[in-house]
């Protein structure tokens, strides 16, 4: 049996003693400067001076170490320093060689198990995020009212990013400009705002605006500078650390300012958040198109109704010969027209 055993862990930039005395911290020479070492015992003698490094050979001899046993597997590298009452025989070195191979394989398998567990956890988180994104997208795209859609989008975005507060700005065709739509706090409460930030503008070109950024200044998008300047005070007040942009075919349809997350970490899976932002942009475009279509339908129905009344008036005029009866019928039809 070895008289003493000391074990250190290679952390790349330093050594961490794990077992035994803490007085052997070798220099980065020879086998001690490599992150991957062969699992074989190295006798501390002149024959292995180059393998160990001259200064390390001197240190190990001073500490009366007979054998250095490297163990390596995955990202882990250990060095065991072994000493006996007298130098070990060849049979002991042969046993240490077998032990080093078995121990290194065990380290490798453990590293693979840890990596596999981390990947499975990442996949599980991804699956959970994708499932949540799918359900949220179906819910949002089923809404027919823009106000309901924006309130729901604010809530969904806040939940998925875990932001401590969210500030939503959207382009509104009825205002011909960008509006500070709503504010969401960490408890999930959504407060409608409605202040007009920029008026008399169409959706600004969004080709050069990234999906997500930390700042609100883009020299490549000068058309958006007016909007960013108007939103900047609210961004500072709400401690916005990240901005998501809703980019559609018509241009920039809105943006969401995210304060630091309640977890103190990132805002969830970046791909999932980007897809959600794209879904919100698509939903807004769909609702704008639906609103225009409904407006055109209502206008067409009004014209059809007026045309019908005019035809009735023409028929009445054609039949009436009495002037008083004619005026009475004309006034009745006009009253019906004005009510429509």
CSV table of C-alpha atoms in Angstrom, one decimal, residues 154-155 158-159 162-166 183-191 238 262:
chain,number,residue,atom,x,y,z
A,154,UNK,CA,-48.5,41.8,-24.1
A,155,UNK,CA,-49.5,39.1,-21.6
A,158,UNK,CA,-44.4,39.1,-20.7
A,159,UNK,CA,-44.9,35.5,-19.5
A,162,UNK,CA,-40.2,36.6,-17.7
A,163,UNK,CA,-39.6,40.3,-17.9
A,164,UNK,CA,-40.1,42.4,-14.8
A,165,UNK,CA,-42.1,45.0,-16.9
A,166,UNK,CA,-43.1,45.3,-20.6
A,183,UNK,CA,-47.7,48.7,-19.8
A,184,UNK,CA,-47.3,45.3,-18.1
A,185,UNK,CA,-45.9,44.9,-14.6
A,186,UNK,CA,-44.1,41.9,-13.0
A,187,UNK,CA,-47.4,40.7,-11.4
A,188,UNK,CA,-49.0,40.4,-14.9
A,189,UNK,CA,-51.2,43.5,-14.6
A,190,UNK,CA,-51.7,45.2,-17.9
A,191,UNK,CA,-52.5,49.0,-18.0
A,238,UNK,CA,-39.1,51.6,-17.4
A,262,UNK,CA,-37.4,38.6,-12.8
